[in-house]
Amino acid sequence: LLPSLVSSLRYGTTRQVNLLSISELVEELIPRICVGLPPICLNVEEDFAEEIIEKMLAVNTSLHLLQEENLEQQWYQSLQQILDLKGSLQAKIEGTVVRLLFDRKVLEIKEVKRRMHFNFSIGHPPPEAVLWLEGFLHGSGLLLVHYVELWQILDDWLKQLTQPEFQEILPLLRRAFSNF
């Protein structure tokens, strides 16, 4: 719904639609989305996480298209709240949120590296780490080319995996890198 409303606001419509009403509706929807999103992200299965990520990406794109700084700030605060959640946050959701915040320069490279190190540490199961990577790289792996230190973290992690661990995650890695 939100992408269609924002598109109408941005580009207009061929119908006689009151754009002021649409604008008011969008300004009411965004805060509700921002308040409701963090709790929804806790304790979800991978299938539902995919659905959440798809909707997060649609809202993120819509907000950038809308170019309303106040609404964007609310969105970034909501995404930051997701990262600050105590509980079981699905790895792919976390990776996606880190990427969205990094792309908009809300998170600095130092924080991204810290989170990446944490997710690729020995204490995390390799499949979870790959899910985090898949969320983080959504749509573009060029980030690893432009930030060699991120590539190095991934490379070091892959080198320390045992043969069985690597074989277990290989299909997941293929999936993560096949999206671009």
PDB file of C-alpha atoms in Angstrom, residues 102 109 112-113 116-117 136 141-157 159:
ATOM      1  CA  PHE A 102      25.022   1.733   6.536  1.00  0.00           C
ATOM      2  CA  ILE A 109      31.982   1.309   8.908  1.00  0.00           C
ATOM      3  CA  VAL A 112      29.426  -2.549  10.593  1.00  0.00           C
ATOM      4  CA  LYS A 113      32.784  -4.277  11.056  1.00  0.00           C
ATOM      5  CA  MET A 116      30.176  -8.504  11.109  1.00  0.00           C
ATOM      6  CA  HIS A 117      32.952  -9.798  13.367  1.00  0.00           C
ATOM      7  CA  PHE A 136      23.651  -7.640   4.491  1.00  0.00           C
ATOM      8  CA  GLY A 141      27.895  -7.537  -3.283  1.00  0.00           C
ATOM      9  CA  LEU A 142      29.930  -4.550  -4.476  1.00  0.00           C
ATOM     10  CA  LEU A 143      30.091  -3.473  -0.872  1.00  0.00           C
ATOM     11  CA  LEU A 144      32.702  -6.194  -0.328  1.00  0.00           C
ATOM     12  CA  VAL A 145      34.738  -4.832  -3.236  1.00  0.00           C
ATOM     13  CA  HIS A 146      34.641  -1.239  -1.994  1.00  0.00           C
ATOM     14  CA  TYR A 147      35.346  -2.099   1.640  1.00  0.00           C
ATOM     15  CA  VAL A 148      38.270  -4.495   1.650  1.00  0.00           C
ATOM     16  CA  GLU A 149      38.149  -4.802   5.438  1.00  0.00           C
ATOM     17  CA  LEU A 150      34.663  -6.337   5.166  1.00  0.00           C
ATOM     18  CA  TRP A 151      35.881  -8.747   2.519  1.00  0.00           C
ATOM     19  CA  GLN A 152      38.795  -9.658   4.803  1.00  0.00           C
ATOM     20  CA  ILE A 153      36.431 -10.466   7.686  1.00  0.00           C
ATOM     21  CA  LEU A 154      34.457 -12.792   5.422  1.00  0.00           C
ATOM     22  CA  ASP A 155      37.603 -14.355   3.980  1.00  0.00           C
ATOM     23  CA  ASP A 156      39.129 -14.966   7.423  1.00  0.00           C
ATOM     24  CA  TRP A 157      35.891 -16.564   8.613  1.00  0.00           C
ATOM     25  CA  LYS A 159      39.338 -19.938   6.112  1.00  0.00           C
TER      26      LYS A 159
END
